[in-house]
Amino acid sequence: DELLILLSSRRCVELMLHHVKNGMAQVVVASHNEQSIIKAMTLMEELGLQPGTEGVMFGQLQGMCDFLTYSLSAKGYHAYKYLPYGPLHEVLPYLIRRAQENSDVLGTTDVEKLLMLEEIKRRMKGGYGFAASSQL
């Protein structure tokens, strides 16, 4: 159930932010869900954790929700992009799962969809990690 997963992940973020405040943990809020990120930012504020607090980072997959990453960075949060690396036959299924799980994200802007398509084409043309068709 998607709602249960969302509530569970938000509770985990809340718990981890409390641990960060007490100097007991570090956390990466790895989400493409804008509401989840806003909730984490609100919790940080409630706990007195400033945007640049060491031990709190936000991350999104390269090419997805770039507007979130850029906005977080502009507000002083530690924001990162991650880029899966490896043979195409291993990386492509991962990217497809992320796209399916975040299908609502794919509709955010036509620009982001275009950028994702261009990156896939670039990788296919450049042969980066390209596997023989028998390995796919």
PDB file of N, CA and C in Angstrom, residues 69-117:
ATOM      1  N   THR A  69      16.241  19.496  -6.425  1.00  0.00           N
ATOM      2  CA  THR A  69      17.643  19.539  -6.011  1.00  0.00           C
ATOM      3  C   THR A  69      18.184  20.959  -6.065  1.00  0.00           C
ATOM      4  N   TYR A  70      17.894  21.659  -7.151  1.00  0.00           N
ATOM      5  CA  TYR A  70      18.384  23.020  -7.295  1.00  0.00           C
ATOM      6  C   TYR A  70      17.760  23.946  -6.256  1.00  0.00           C
ATOM      7  N   SER A  71      16.483  23.763  -5.987  1.00  0.00           N
ATOM      8  CA  SER A  71      15.806  24.592  -4.986  1.00  0.00           C
ATOM      9  C   SER A  71      16.378  24.348  -3.596  1.00  0.00           C
ATOM     10  N   LEU A  72      16.601  23.081  -3.255  1.00  0.00           N
ATOM     11  CA  LEU A  72      17.189  22.755  -1.957  1.00  0.00           C
ATOM     12  C   LEU A  72      18.566  23.386  -1.816  1.00  0.00           C
ATOM     13  N   SER A  73      19.372  23.255  -2.841  1.00  0.00           N
ATOM     14  CA  SER A  73      20.721  23.812  -2.809  1.00  0.00           C
ATOM     15  C   SER A  73      20.687  25.333  -2.663  1.00  0.00           C
ATOM     16  N   ALA A  74      19.776  25.964  -3.403  1.00  0.00           N
ATOM     17  CA  ALA A  74      19.668  27.420  -3.344  1.00  0.00           C
ATOM     18  C   ALA A  74      19.255  27.901  -1.952  1.00  0.00           C
ATOM     19  N   LYS A  75      18.550  27.053  -1.199  1.00  0.00           N
ATOM     20  CA  LYS A  75      18.116  27.418   0.155  1.00  0.00           C
ATOM     21  C   LYS A  75      19.141  27.026   1.216  1.00  0.00           C
ATOM     22  N   GLY A  76      20.284  26.482   0.763  1.00  0.00           N
ATOM     23  CA  GLY A  76      21.359  26.172   1.692  1.00  0.00           C
ATOM     24  C   GLY A  76      21.403  24.745   2.202  1.00  0.00           C
ATOM     25  N   TYR A  77      20.526  23.884   1.721  1.00  0.00           N
ATOM     26  CA  TYR A  77      20.537  22.481   2.136  1.00  0.00           C
ATOM     27  C   TYR A  77      21.627  21.737   1.371  1.00  0.00           C
ATOM     28  N   HIS A  78      22.129  20.673   1.967  1.00  0.00           N
ATOM     29  CA  HIS A  78      23.076  19.808   1.274  1.00  0.00           C
ATOM     30  C   HIS A  78      22.257  18.944   0.321  1.00  0.00           C
ATOM     31  N   ALA A  79      22.382  19.202  -0.979  1.00  0.00           N
ATOM     32  CA  ALA A  79      21.597  18.496  -1.984  1.00  0.00           C
ATOM     33  C   ALA A  79      22.536  17.826  -2.980  1.00  0.00           C
ATOM     34  N   TYR A  80      22.247  16.575  -3.281  1.00  0.00           N
ATOM     35  CA  TYR A  80      23.109  15.776  -4.147  1.00  0.00           C
ATOM     36  C   TYR A  80      22.296  15.092  -5.225  1.00  0.00           C
ATOM     37  N   LYS A  81      22.964  14.821  -6.328  1.00  0.00           N
ATOM     38  CA  LYS A  81      22.421  13.987  -7.384  1.00  0.00           C
ATOM     39  C   LYS A  81      23.226  12.698  -7.383  1.00  0.00           C
ATOM     40  N   TYR A  82      22.543  11.589  -7.604  1.00  0.00           N
ATOM     41  CA  TYR A  82      23.308  10.354  -7.755  1.00  0.00           C
ATOM     42  C   TYR A  82      23.090   9.813  -9.153  1.00  0.00           C
ATOM     43  N   LEU A  83      24.112   9.171  -9.657  1.00  0.00           N
ATOM     44  CA  LEU A  83      24.105   8.665 -11.016  1.00  0.00           C
ATOM     45  C   LEU A  83      24.501   7.198 -10.990  1.00  0.00           C
ATOM     46  N   PRO A  84      23.545   6.325 -11.281  1.00  0.00           N
ATOM     47  CA  PRO A  84      23.887   4.903 -11.325  1.00  0.00           C
ATOM     48  C   PRO A  84      24.951   4.664 -12.401  1.00  0.00           C
ATOM     49  N   TYR A  85      25.870   3.790 -12.093  1.00  0.00           N
ATOM     50  CA  TYR A  85      26.977   3.535 -12.989  1.00  0.00           C
ATOM     51  C   TYR A  85      27.150   2.034 -13.122  1.00  0.00           C
ATOM     52  N   GLY A  86      27.390   1.583 -14.328  1.00  0.00           N
ATOM     53  CA  GLY A  86      27.642   0.171 -14.544  1.00  0.00           C
ATOM     54  C   GLY A  86      27.225  -0.245 -15.933  1.00  0.00           C
ATOM     55  N   PRO A  87      27.293  -1.536 -16.196  1.00  0.00           N
ATOM     56  CA  PRO A  87      26.881  -2.044 -17.507  1.00  0.00           C
ATOM     57  C   PRO A  87      25.401  -1.740 -17.756  1.00  0.00           C
ATOM     58  N   LEU A  88      25.083  -1.424 -18.980  1.00  0.00           N
ATOM     59  CA  LEU A  88      23.724  -1.040 -19.341  1.00  0.00           C
ATOM     60  C   LEU A  88      22.699  -2.091 -18.924  1.00  0.00           C
ATOM     61  N   HIS A  89      23.033  -3.378 -19.095  1.00  0.00           N
ATOM     62  CA  HIS A  89      22.069  -4.433 -18.756  1.00  0.00           C
ATOM     63  C   HIS A  89      21.797  -4.495 -17.248  1.00  0.00           C
ATOM     64  N   GLU A  90      22.658  -3.884 -16.431  1.00  0.00           N
ATOM     65  CA  GLU A  90      22.416  -3.823 -14.994  1.00  0.00           C
ATOM     66  C   GLU A  90      21.770  -2.494 -14.583  1.00  0.00           C
ATOM     67  N   VAL A  91      22.156  -1.414 -15.239  1.00  0.00           N
ATOM     68  CA  VAL A  91      21.690  -0.089 -14.861  1.00  0.00           C
ATOM     69  C   VAL A  91      20.287   0.204 -15.392  1.00  0.00           C
ATOM     70  N   LEU A  92      20.006  -0.209 -16.621  1.00  0.00           N
ATOM     71  CA  LEU A  92      18.725   0.116 -17.236  1.00  0.00           C
ATOM     72  C   LEU A  92      17.529  -0.424 -16.454  1.00  0.00           C
ATOM     73  N   PRO A  93      17.543  -1.686 -15.987  1.00  0.00           N
ATOM     74  CA  PRO A  93      16.399  -2.150 -15.184  1.00  0.00           C
ATOM     75  C   PRO A  93      16.200  -1.310 -13.915  1.00  0.00           C
ATOM     76  N   TYR A  94      17.290  -0.890 -13.295  1.00  0.00           N
ATOM     77  CA  TYR A  94      17.199  -0.041 -12.103  1.00  0.00           C
ATOM     78  C   TYR A  94      16.521   1.277 -12.451  1.00  0.00           C
ATOM     79  N   LEU A  95      16.963   1.895 -13.546  1.00  0.00           N
ATOM     80  CA  LEU A  95      16.388   3.174 -13.950  1.00  0.00           C
ATOM     81  C   LEU A  95      14.908   3.037 -14.317  1.00  0.00           C
ATOM     82  N   ILE A  96      14.560   1.940 -14.948  1.00  0.00           N
ATOM     83  CA  ILE A  96      13.162   1.705 -15.304  1.00  0.00           C
ATOM     84  C   ILE A  96      12.314   1.560 -14.045  1.00  0.00           C
ATOM     85  N   ARG A  97      12.819   0.817 -13.046  1.00  0.00           N
ATOM     86  CA  ARG A  97      12.075   0.686 -11.775  1.00  0.00           C
ATOM     87  C   ARG A  97      11.882   2.043 -11.114  1.00  0.00           C
ATOM     88  N   ARG A  98      12.939   2.860 -11.081  1.00  0.00           N
ATOM     89  CA  ARG A  98      12.813   4.191 -10.474  1.00  0.00           C
ATOM     90  C   ARG A  98      11.770   5.013 -11.225  1.00  0.00           C
ATOM     91  N   ALA A  99      11.782   4.951 -12.545  1.00  0.00           N
ATOM     92  CA  ALA A  99      10.810   5.713 -13.332  1.00  0.00           C
ATOM     93  C   ALA A  99       9.389   5.229 -13.064  1.00  0.00           C
ATOM     94  N   GLN A 100       9.207   3.902 -12.942  1.00  0.00           N
ATOM     95  CA  GLN A 100       7.874   3.369 -12.648  1.00  0.00           C
ATOM     96  C   GLN A 100       7.413   3.768 -11.253  1.00  0.00           C
ATOM     97  N   GLU A 101       8.304   3.679 -10.285  1.00  0.00           N
ATOM     98  CA  GLU A 101       7.962   4.036  -8.912  1.00  0.00           C
ATOM     99  C   GLU A 101       7.643   5.515  -8.776  1.00  0.00           C
ATOM    100  N   ASN A 102       8.246   6.321  -9.626  1.00  0.00           N
ATOM    101  CA  ASN A 102       8.080   7.768  -9.553  1.00  0.00           C
ATOM    102  C   ASN A 102       7.350   8.293 -10.782  1.00  0.00           C
ATOM    103  N   SER A 103       6.356   7.550 -11.261  1.00  0.00           N
ATOM    104  CA  SER A 103       5.667   7.943 -12.483  1.00  0.00           C
ATOM    105  C   SER A 103       5.029   9.318 -12.367  1.00  0.00           C
ATOM    106  N   ASP A 104       4.600   9.697 -11.160  1.00  0.00           N
ATOM    107  CA  ASP A 104       4.042  11.039 -10.975  1.00  0.00           C
ATOM    108  C   ASP A 104       5.102  12.108 -11.192  1.00  0.00           C
ATOM    109  N   VAL A 105       6.344  11.777 -10.862  1.00  0.00           N
ATOM    110  CA  VAL A 105       7.449  12.712 -11.039  1.00  0.00           C
ATOM    111  C   VAL A 105       7.711  12.957 -12.516  1.00  0.00           C
ATOM    112  N   LEU A 106       7.554  11.915 -13.318  1.00  0.00           N
ATOM    113  CA  LEU A 106       7.844  12.051 -14.736  1.00  0.00           C
ATOM    114  C   LEU A 106       6.915  13.043 -15.419  1.00  0.00           C
ATOM    115  N   GLY A 107       5.796  13.343 -14.825  1.00  0.00           N
ATOM    116  CA  GLY A 107       4.876  14.289 -15.407  1.00  0.00           C
ATOM    117  C   GLY A 107       5.097  15.715 -14.946  1.00  0.00           C
ATOM    118  N   THR A 108       6.110  15.962 -14.123  1.00  0.00           N
ATOM    119  CA  THR A 108       6.287  17.296 -13.547  1.00  0.00           C
ATOM    120  C   THR A 108       6.569  18.346 -14.604  1.00  0.00           C
ATOM    121  N   THR A 109       7.481  18.075 -15.501  1.00  0.00           N
ATOM    122  CA  THR A 109       7.752  19.047 -16.556  1.00  0.00           C
ATOM    123  C   THR A 109       8.191  18.328 -17.814  1.00  0.00           C
ATOM    124  N   ASP A 110       7.836  18.896 -18.947  1.00  0.00           N
ATOM    125  CA  ASP A 110       8.273  18.338 -20.221  1.00  0.00           C
ATOM    126  C   ASP A 110       9.776  18.465 -20.374  1.00  0.00           C
ATOM    127  N   VAL A 111      10.351  19.505 -19.770  1.00  0.00           N
ATOM    128  CA  VAL A 111      11.798  19.713 -19.868  1.00  0.00           C
ATOM    129  C   VAL A 111      12.541  18.548 -19.234  1.00  0.00           C
ATOM    130  N   GLU A 112      12.113  18.105 -18.048  1.00  0.00           N
ATOM    131  CA  GLU A 112      12.804  16.998 -17.389  1.00  0.00           C
ATOM    132  C   GLU A 112      12.669  15.703 -18.190  1.00  0.00           C
ATOM    133  N   LYS A 113      11.524  15.473 -18.786  1.00  0.00           N
ATOM    134  CA  LYS A 113      11.358  14.283 -19.628  1.00  0.00           C
ATOM    135  C   LYS A 113      12.304  14.339 -20.824  1.00  0.00           C
ATOM    136  N   LEU A 114      12.413  15.510 -21.418  1.00  0.00           N
ATOM    137  CA  LEU A 114      13.302  15.681 -22.557  1.00  0.00           C
ATOM    138  C   LEU A 114      14.757  15.445 -22.155  1.00  0.00           C
ATOM    139  N   LEU A 115      15.164  15.971 -21.004  1.00  0.00           N
ATOM    140  CA  LEU A 115      16.536  15.780 -20.536  1.00  0.00           C
ATOM    141  C   LEU A 115      16.839  14.302 -20.279  1.00  0.00           C
ATOM    142  N   MET A 116      15.870  13.581 -19.705  1.00  0.00           N
ATOM    143  CA  MET A 116      16.079  12.151 -19.458  1.00  0.00           C
ATOM    144  C   MET A 116      16.243  11.397 -20.780  1.00  0.00           C
ATOM    145  N   LEU A 117      15.404  11.708 -21.747  1.00  0.00           N
ATOM    146  CA  LEU A 117      15.484  11.053 -23.048  1.00  0.00           C
ATOM    147  C   LEU A 117      16.820  11.342 -23.726  1.00  0.00           C
TER     148      LEU A 117
END
